[in-house]
Amino acid sequence: MKSIDILVAEHGLIRRGLGILGKARNKLERNERPERAFFEISIDFSRNFADRFHHFKEENVMFGMLAMKEECDLDDEMIALRYQHERNRHFIRQIEAVLDLYADGDPIAATTLLENLAAYISLLRRHIHREDHLFFKMAEKVLSKREDAVLLEHFKHEEERMGGSAFFEKNRDLVYRMNAMMAE
Ligand SMILES: [Fe+2]
Ligand SMILES: [Fe+2]
């Protein structure tokens, strides 16, 4: 397995989460109110799996290695992807900040929630599409076998640091719970 295959596989679970968030967005568009607990679970998944685990490996491990390569011209692309990671963190913070008011029935909070949720889903879908179809293919071309093996080692280390298979299980369970809450 190559290091990039791991990132692509993680996109699968993140996409699944985004699909369920899309259902919550649709409900909000119809003036329905998904319960607060749904958003709390979603924030947990988005922040810990998508961001602190997946985006961290991209930014701090993979981008770091690519930036050191002289023959590599991916700097602009990495700046754009990093910016998108930051915007996604911002949307999640905004969603978290209005949850108390949203749970109290505040109509402006519901609007803020919808705004940030819609932006989060849209940007992250586009981001993943760009990584899968463009950036990772460019990165694969410039990474040597040895560099790929080093990345793989770092990724394994990060997995262990986050809790190994229990971490994956926990996050698959979060997505399962999100889905169950949006099933009705
Ligand atoms: Fe990314
Ligand atoms: Fe990614």
CSV table of C-alpha atoms and ligand atoms in Angstrom, one decimal:
chain,number,residue,atom,x,y,z
A,1,MET,CA,0.0,0.0,0.0
A,2,LYS,CA,1.2,3.5,-0.9
A,3,SER,CA,0.9,6.4,1.5
A,4,ILE,CA,-1.5,8.2,-0.8
A,5,ASP,CA,-3.9,5.1,-0.8
A,6,ILE,CA,-4.3,5.7,2.9
A,7,LEU,CA,-5.4,9.3,2.4
A,8,VAL,CA,-7.8,8.3,-0.4
A,9,ALA,CA,-9.3,5.6,1.8
A,10,GLU,CA,-9.9,8.1,4.6
A,11,HIS,CA,-11.6,10.4,2.1
A,12,GLY,CA,-14.2,7.6,1.8
A,13,LEU,CA,-15.3,7.9,5.4
A,14,ILE,CA,-15.2,11.7,5.3
A,15,ARG,CA,-17.3,11.7,2.1
A,16,ARG,CA,-19.8,9.5,3.9
A,17,GLY,CA,-20.0,12.0,6.8
A,18,LEU,CA,-20.5,14.8,4.3
A,19,GLY,CA,-23.3,12.9,2.7
A,20,ILE,CA,-25.1,12.7,6.0
A,21,LEU,CA,-24.4,16.3,6.8
A,22,GLY,CA,-26.0,17.1,3.5
A,23,LYS,CA,-29.2,15.5,4.8
A,24,ALA,CA,-29.1,17.8,7.9
A,25,ARG,CA,-28.6,20.8,5.5
A,26,ASN,CA,-31.6,19.7,3.5
A,27,LYS,CA,-33.7,19.5,6.7
A,28,LEU,CA,-32.6,23.0,7.8
A,29,GLU,CA,-33.5,24.3,4.3
A,30,ARG,CA,-37.0,22.9,4.9
A,31,ASN,CA,-37.1,24.7,8.3
A,32,GLU,CA,-36.8,21.4,10.2
A,33,ARG,CA,-34.5,21.3,13.2
A,34,PRO,CA,-32.1,18.4,13.5
A,35,GLU,CA,-31.3,17.9,17.2
A,36,ARG,CA,-28.3,19.4,18.8
A,37,ALA,CA,-26.7,16.0,19.6
A,38,PHE,CA,-26.4,15.4,15.8
A,39,PHE,CA,-24.3,18.5,15.4
A,40,GLU,CA,-22.2,17.6,18.5
A,41,ILE,CA,-21.4,14.2,17.1
A,42,SER,CA,-20.7,15.7,13.7
A,43,ILE,CA,-18.3,18.3,15.2
A,44,ASP,CA,-16.5,15.5,17.0
A,45,PHE,CA,-16.0,13.5,13.7
A,46,SER,CA,-15.1,16.6,11.6
A,47,ARG,CA,-12.6,17.9,14.1
A,48,ASN,CA,-10.9,14.8,15.2
A,49,PHE,CA,-11.0,12.5,12.2
A,50,ALA,CA,-11.2,14.8,9.2
A,51,ASP,CA,-9.0,17.6,10.7
A,52,ARG,CA,-6.7,16.6,13.6
A,53,PHE,CA,-6.0,13.2,12.0
A,54,HIS,CA,-6.5,13.4,8.2
A,55,HIS,CA,-5.7,17.0,7.5
A,56,PHE,CA,-2.8,16.9,10.0
A,57,LYS,CA,-1.1,14.1,8.1
A,58,GLU,CA,-1.5,15.9,4.8
A,59,GLU,CA,-0.3,19.3,6.1
A,60,ASN,CA,2.4,18.4,8.6
A,61,VAL,CA,3.7,15.2,7.1
A,62,MET,CA,3.1,15.0,3.4
A,63,PHE,CA,3.2,18.7,2.5
A,64,GLY,CA,6.3,19.1,4.7
A,65,MET,CA,8.1,16.4,2.7
A,66,LEU,CA,7.0,17.8,-0.7
A,67,ALA,CA,8.0,21.3,0.2
A,68,MET,CA,11.6,20.1,0.8
A,69,LYS,CA,11.9,18.6,-2.7
A,70,GLU,CA,13.7,21.0,-5.0
A,71,GLU,CA,12.3,19.5,-8.2
A,72,CYS,CA,8.7,19.8,-6.9
A,73,ASP,CA,6.5,22.7,-8.0
A,74,LEU,CA,3.4,22.0,-5.8
A,75,ASP,CA,3.8,25.0,-3.5
A,76,ASP,CA,0.8,27.0,-4.9
A,77,GLU,CA,-1.4,24.0,-4.8
A,78,MET,CA,-0.4,23.2,-1.1
A,79,ILE,CA,-1.0,26.8,-0.1
A,80,ALA,CA,-4.5,26.6,-1.6
A,81,LEU,CA,-5.3,23.2,0.1
A,82,ARG,CA,-3.9,24.5,3.4
A,83,TYR,CA,-6.2,27.5,3.1
A,84,GLN,CA,-9.2,25.3,2.5
A,85,HIS,CA,-8.3,23.2,5.6
A,86,GLU,CA,-8.3,26.5,7.6
A,87,ARG,CA,-11.6,27.6,6.2
A,88,ASN,CA,-13.1,24.2,7.2
A,89,ARG,CA,-11.8,24.7,10.8
A,90,HIS,CA,-13.5,28.1,10.8
A,91,PHE,CA,-16.9,26.7,9.7
A,92,ILE,CA,-16.8,24.0,12.4
A,93,ARG,CA,-15.9,26.7,15.0
A,94,GLN,CA,-18.8,28.8,13.8
A,95,ILE,CA,-21.2,25.8,14.0
A,96,GLU,CA,-20.1,25.0,17.5
A,97,ALA,CA,-20.4,28.6,18.6
A,98,VAL,CA,-24.1,28.8,17.8
A,99,LEU,CA,-25.3,25.4,19.1
A,100,ASP,CA,-26.5,26.8,22.5
A,101,LEU,CA,-28.6,29.4,20.8
A,102,TYR,CA,-29.8,27.0,18.1
A,103,ALA,CA,-30.9,24.5,20.8
A,104,ASP,CA,-32.9,27.4,22.5
A,105,GLY,CA,-34.8,27.9,19.2
A,106,ASP,CA,-33.1,31.1,18.1
A,107,PRO,CA,-34.0,31.6,14.4
A,108,ILE,CA,-30.8,33.6,13.6
A,109,ALA,CA,-28.7,30.8,15.1
A,110,ALA,CA,-30.4,28.3,12.7
A,111,THR,CA,-29.5,30.6,9.8
A,112,THR,CA,-25.9,30.8,10.9
A,113,LEU,CA,-25.8,27.1,11.3
A,114,LEU,CA,-27.1,26.5,7.8
A,115,GLU,CA,-24.7,29.0,6.3
A,116,ASN,CA,-21.7,27.4,7.8
A,117,LEU,CA,-22.8,23.9,7.3
A,118,ALA,CA,-23.6,24.4,3.6
A,119,ALA,CA,-20.2,26.1,3.1
A,120,TYR,CA,-18.4,23.3,5.0
A,121,ILE,CA,-20.0,20.6,2.9
A,122,SER,CA,-19.4,22.3,-0.4
A,123,LEU,CA,-15.8,23.3,0.3
A,124,LEU,CA,-14.7,20.0,1.7
A,125,ARG,CA,-16.3,18.1,-1.2
A,126,ARG,CA,-14.4,20.2,-3.7
A,127,HIS,CA,-11.2,19.9,-1.7
A,128,ILE,CA,-11.4,16.1,-1.6
A,129,HIS,CA,-12.2,16.0,-5.3
A,130,ARG,CA,-9.1,18.2,-6.1
A,131,GLU,CA,-6.9,16.0,-3.9
A,132,ASP,CA,-8.1,12.7,-5.3
A,133,HIS,CA,-8.1,13.8,-9.0
A,134,LEU,CA,-5.3,16.3,-9.2
A,135,PHE,CA,-3.0,16.9,-6.2
A,136,PHE,CA,-2.3,13.3,-5.2
A,137,LYS,CA,-1.6,12.4,-8.8
A,138,MET,CA,0.9,15.2,-9.1
A,139,ALA,CA,2.4,14.2,-5.7
A,140,GLU,CA,2.7,10.6,-6.7
A,141,LYS,CA,4.8,11.6,-9.7
A,142,VAL,CA,7.4,13.4,-7.6
A,143,LEU,CA,7.7,11.1,-4.6
A,144,SER,CA,10.4,8.4,-4.8
A,145,LYS,CA,9.7,4.9,-3.4
A,146,ARG,CA,11.9,5.6,-0.5
A,147,GLU,CA,10.0,8.9,0.3
A,148,ASP,CA,6.7,7.0,0.0
A,149,ALA,CA,8.0,4.4,2.5
A,150,VAL,CA,9.0,7.2,4.9
A,151,LEU,CA,5.5,8.8,4.6
A,152,LEU,CA,3.9,5.5,5.3
A,153,GLU,CA,5.9,5.1,8.4
A,154,HIS,CA,4.9,8.6,9.6
A,155,PHE,CA,1.2,7.9,8.8
A,156,LYS,CA,1.4,4.6,10.8
A,157,HIS,CA,2.9,6.6,13.7
A,158,GLU,CA,0.1,9.1,13.6
A,159,GLU,CA,-2.5,6.3,13.6
A,160,GLU,CA,-0.9,4.8,16.7
A,161,ARG,CA,-0.7,8.2,18.4
A,162,MET,CA,-4.5,8.7,17.9
A,163,GLY,CA,-5.3,5.3,19.2
A,164,GLY,CA,-4.8,2.8,16.3
A,165,SER,CA,-7.8,0.6,15.3
A,166,ALA,CA,-9.9,1.9,18.2
A,167,PHE,CA,-9.7,5.4,16.8
A,168,PHE,CA,-11.0,4.2,13.4
A,169,GLU,CA,-13.7,2.2,15.1
A,170,LYS,CA,-14.8,5.2,17.2
A,171,ASN,CA,-15.1,7.4,14.1
A,172,ARG,CA,-16.9,4.8,12.0
A,173,ASP,CA,-19.3,4.6,14.9
A,174,LEU,CA,-19.8,8.3,15.0
A,175,VAL,CA,-20.7,8.3,11.3
A,176,TYR,CA,-23.1,5.4,11.9
A,177,ARG,CA,-24.7,7.3,14.7
A,178,MET,CA,-25.0,10.4,12.5
A,179,ASN,CA,-26.6,8.4,9.8
A,180,ALA,CA,-29.1,6.8,12.3
A,181,MET,CA,-30.1,10.3,13.5
A,182,MET,CA,-30.7,11.5,9.9
A,183,ALA,CA,-32.6,8.3,8.9
A,184,GLU,CA,-36.1,9.5,9.7
B,1,FE,FE,-6.8,18.0,2.5
B,2,FE,FE,-7.6,14.9,2.2
